[in-house]
Short mmCIF file of C-alpha atoms in Angstrom, two decimals:
data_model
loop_
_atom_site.label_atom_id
_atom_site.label_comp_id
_atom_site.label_asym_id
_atom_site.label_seq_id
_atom_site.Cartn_x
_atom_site.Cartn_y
_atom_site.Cartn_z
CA UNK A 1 60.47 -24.90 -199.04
CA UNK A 2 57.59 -25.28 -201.53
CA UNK A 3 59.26 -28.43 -203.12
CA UNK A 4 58.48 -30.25 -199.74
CA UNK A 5 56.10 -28.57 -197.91
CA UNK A 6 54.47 -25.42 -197.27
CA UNK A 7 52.45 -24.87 -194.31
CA UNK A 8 49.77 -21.53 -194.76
CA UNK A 9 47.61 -21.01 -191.86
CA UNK A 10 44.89 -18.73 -191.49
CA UNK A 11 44.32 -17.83 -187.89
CA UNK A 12 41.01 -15.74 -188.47
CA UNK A 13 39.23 -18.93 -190.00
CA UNK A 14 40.46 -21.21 -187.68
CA UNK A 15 41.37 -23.34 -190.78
CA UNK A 16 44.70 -25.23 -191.76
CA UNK A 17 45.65 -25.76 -195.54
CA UNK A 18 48.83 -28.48 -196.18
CA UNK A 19 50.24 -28.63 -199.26
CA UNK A 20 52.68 -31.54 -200.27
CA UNK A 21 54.18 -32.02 -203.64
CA UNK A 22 52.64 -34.83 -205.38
CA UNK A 23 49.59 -34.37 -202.85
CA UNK A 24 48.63 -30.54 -204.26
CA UNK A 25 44.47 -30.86 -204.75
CA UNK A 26 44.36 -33.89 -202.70
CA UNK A 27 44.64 -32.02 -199.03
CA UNK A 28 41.55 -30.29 -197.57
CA UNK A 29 41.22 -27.47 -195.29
CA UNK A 30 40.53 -29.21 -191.52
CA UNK A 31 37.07 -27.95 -190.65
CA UNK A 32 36.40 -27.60 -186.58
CA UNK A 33 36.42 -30.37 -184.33
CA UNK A 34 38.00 -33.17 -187.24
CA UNK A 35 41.34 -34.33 -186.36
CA UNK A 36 44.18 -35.14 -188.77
CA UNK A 37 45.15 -38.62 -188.31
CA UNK A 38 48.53 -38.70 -186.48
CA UNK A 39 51.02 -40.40 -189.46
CA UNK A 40 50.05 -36.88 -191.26
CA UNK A 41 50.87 -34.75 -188.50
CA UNK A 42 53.93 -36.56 -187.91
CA UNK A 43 54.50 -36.44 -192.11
CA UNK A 44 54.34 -32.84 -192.01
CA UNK A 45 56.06 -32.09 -188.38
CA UNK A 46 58.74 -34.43 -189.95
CA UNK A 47 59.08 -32.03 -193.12
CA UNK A 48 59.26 -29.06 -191.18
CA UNK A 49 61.70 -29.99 -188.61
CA UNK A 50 64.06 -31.11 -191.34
CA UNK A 51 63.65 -27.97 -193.02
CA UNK A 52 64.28 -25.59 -189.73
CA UNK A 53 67.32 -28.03 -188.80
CA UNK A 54 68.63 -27.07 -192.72
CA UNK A 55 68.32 -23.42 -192.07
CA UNK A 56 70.55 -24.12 -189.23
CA UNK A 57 73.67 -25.13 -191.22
CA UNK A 58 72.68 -24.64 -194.78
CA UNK A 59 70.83 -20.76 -194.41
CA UNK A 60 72.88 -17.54 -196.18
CA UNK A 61 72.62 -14.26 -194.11
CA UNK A 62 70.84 -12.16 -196.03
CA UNK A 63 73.06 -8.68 -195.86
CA UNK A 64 73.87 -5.42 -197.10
CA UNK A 65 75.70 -2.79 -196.46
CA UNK A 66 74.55 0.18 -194.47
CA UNK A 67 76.55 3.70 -194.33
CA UNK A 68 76.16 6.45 -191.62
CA UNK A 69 76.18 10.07 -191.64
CA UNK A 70 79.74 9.69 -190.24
CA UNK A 71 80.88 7.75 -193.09
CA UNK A 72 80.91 4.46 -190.94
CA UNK A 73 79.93 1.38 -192.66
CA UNK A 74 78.70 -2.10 -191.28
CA UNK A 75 76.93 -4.90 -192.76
CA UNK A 76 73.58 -5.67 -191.28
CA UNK A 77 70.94 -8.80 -191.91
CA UNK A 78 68.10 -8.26 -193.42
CA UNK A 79 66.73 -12.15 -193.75
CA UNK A 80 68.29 -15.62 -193.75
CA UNK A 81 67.30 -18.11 -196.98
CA UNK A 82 68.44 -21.21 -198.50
CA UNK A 83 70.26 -20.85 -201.78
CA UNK A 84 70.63 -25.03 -202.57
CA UNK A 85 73.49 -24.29 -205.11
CA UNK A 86 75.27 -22.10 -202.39
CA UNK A 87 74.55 -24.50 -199.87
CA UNK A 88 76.62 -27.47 -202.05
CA UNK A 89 79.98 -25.24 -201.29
CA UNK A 90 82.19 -26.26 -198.20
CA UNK A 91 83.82 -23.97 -196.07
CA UNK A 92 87.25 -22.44 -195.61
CA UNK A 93 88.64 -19.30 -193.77
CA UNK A 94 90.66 -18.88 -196.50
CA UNK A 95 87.45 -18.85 -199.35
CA UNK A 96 87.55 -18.83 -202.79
CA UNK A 97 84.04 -17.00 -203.39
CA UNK A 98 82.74 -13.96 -202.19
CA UNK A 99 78.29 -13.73 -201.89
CA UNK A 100 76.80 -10.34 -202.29
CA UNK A 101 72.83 -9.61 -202.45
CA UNK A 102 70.78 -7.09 -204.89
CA UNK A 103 67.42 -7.85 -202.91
CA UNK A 104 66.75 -11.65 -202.44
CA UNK A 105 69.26 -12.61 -205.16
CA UNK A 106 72.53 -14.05 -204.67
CA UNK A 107 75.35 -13.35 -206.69
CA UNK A 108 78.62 -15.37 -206.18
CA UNK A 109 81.57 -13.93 -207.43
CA UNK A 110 85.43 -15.78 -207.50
CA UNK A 111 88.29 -13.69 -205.88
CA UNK A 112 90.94 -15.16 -208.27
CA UNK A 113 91.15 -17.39 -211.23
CA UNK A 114 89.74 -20.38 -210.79
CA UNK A 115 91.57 -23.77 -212.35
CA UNK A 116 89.36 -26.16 -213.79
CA UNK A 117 88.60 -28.80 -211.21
CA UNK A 118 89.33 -26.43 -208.20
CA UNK A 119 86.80 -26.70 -205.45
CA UNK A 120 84.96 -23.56 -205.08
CA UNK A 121 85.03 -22.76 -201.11
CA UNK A 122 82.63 -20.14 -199.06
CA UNK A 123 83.72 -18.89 -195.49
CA UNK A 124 80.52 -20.23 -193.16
CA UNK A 125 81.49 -16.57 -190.95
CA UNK A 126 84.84 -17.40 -189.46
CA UNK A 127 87.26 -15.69 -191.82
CA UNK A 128 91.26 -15.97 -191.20
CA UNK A 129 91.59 -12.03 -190.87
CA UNK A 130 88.76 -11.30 -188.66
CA UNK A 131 89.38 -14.54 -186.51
CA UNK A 132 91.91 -16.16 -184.71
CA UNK A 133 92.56 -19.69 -185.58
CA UNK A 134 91.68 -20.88 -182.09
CA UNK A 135 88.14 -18.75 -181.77
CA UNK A 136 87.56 -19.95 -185.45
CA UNK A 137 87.67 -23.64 -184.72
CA UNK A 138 85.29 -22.96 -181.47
CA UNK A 139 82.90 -21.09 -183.84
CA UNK A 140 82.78 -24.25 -186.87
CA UNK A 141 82.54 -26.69 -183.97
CA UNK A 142 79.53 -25.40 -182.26
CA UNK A 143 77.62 -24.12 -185.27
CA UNK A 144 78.38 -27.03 -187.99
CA UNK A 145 80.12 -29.07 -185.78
CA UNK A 146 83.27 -29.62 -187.97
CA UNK A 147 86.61 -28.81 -187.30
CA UNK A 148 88.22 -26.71 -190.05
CA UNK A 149 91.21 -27.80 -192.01
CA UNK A 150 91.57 -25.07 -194.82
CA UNK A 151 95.01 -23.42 -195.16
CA UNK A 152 94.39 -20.90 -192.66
CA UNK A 153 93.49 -23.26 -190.05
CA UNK A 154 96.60 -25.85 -191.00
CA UNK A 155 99.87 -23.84 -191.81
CA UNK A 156 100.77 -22.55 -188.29
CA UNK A 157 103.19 -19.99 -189.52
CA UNK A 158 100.05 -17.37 -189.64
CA UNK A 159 98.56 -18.65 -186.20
CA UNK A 160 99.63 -15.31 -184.79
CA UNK A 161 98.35 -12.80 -187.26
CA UNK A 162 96.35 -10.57 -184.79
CA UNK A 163 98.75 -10.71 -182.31
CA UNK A 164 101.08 -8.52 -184.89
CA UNK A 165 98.29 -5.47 -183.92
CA UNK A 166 98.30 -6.23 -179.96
CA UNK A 167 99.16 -3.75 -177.81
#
């Protein structure tokens, strides 16, 4: 976010710093009862809302792993960021990549080989074995509103993979 815009307020002061790139050292703190002339509010609101719109479909979960005294393990958030690189890969249930944190950094890792040329794929949360096809389309269409054609999604002969475990 500091590329474009970061936004610091100080509540105690009453005072509002804005700095831009290209505009750092140009920007002064608003002192009581000025107003910021509205094509700078609606600069800035415009920066912001693009950014919080990004973190909708280009954010990572944050995770890691978390083990209890009964041995049961489950993966819980700790933050949500934007990794740009990261955020260049399309989806498929079926992915090619697997992310894993060590604090705030990312690592991505390949499952298999990987042929030159080969797109590199990331699962967006919908994977093919914890997902039925159906609930996965419903999922990519109301978060990123796509609909998936990956492997998983395409070849019907695995369309009824959970229902193998049904009782």
């Amino acid at each position: 976010l500091r590329e474009k815009c970061q936004v610091m307020e100080d509540f105690f002061d009453k005072k509002s710093y804005i700095l831009m790139s290209g505009l750092h050292g140009k920007l002064r703190a608003v002192q009581p009862g000025h107003e910021v002339p509205d094509d700078q509010v609606h600069y800035v609101g415009g920066l912001l809302l693009r950014h919080i719109v990004q973190l909708v479909s280009n954010a990572h979960a944050v995770t890691e792993l978390l083990e209890d005294e009964a041995g049961s393990v489950e993966q819980a958030r700790l933050a949500t960021a934007i990794y740009p690189a990261a955020s260049l890969m399309n989806h498929s249930c079926v992915p090619r990549i697997v992310n894993s944190f060590r604090g705030k950094q990312l690592t991505v890792r390949a499952l298999a080989g990987v042929a030159a040329g080969q797109e590199l794929t990331n699962c967006y949360g919908p994977h093919y074995r914890r997902h039925a096809q159906a609930d996965r389309q419903t999922m990519l269409r109301e978060q990123y509103g796509f609909r998936c054609s990956c492997p998983a999604c395409t070849d019907t002969s695995d369309r009824h993979f959970f229902s193998r475990w049904a009782d």
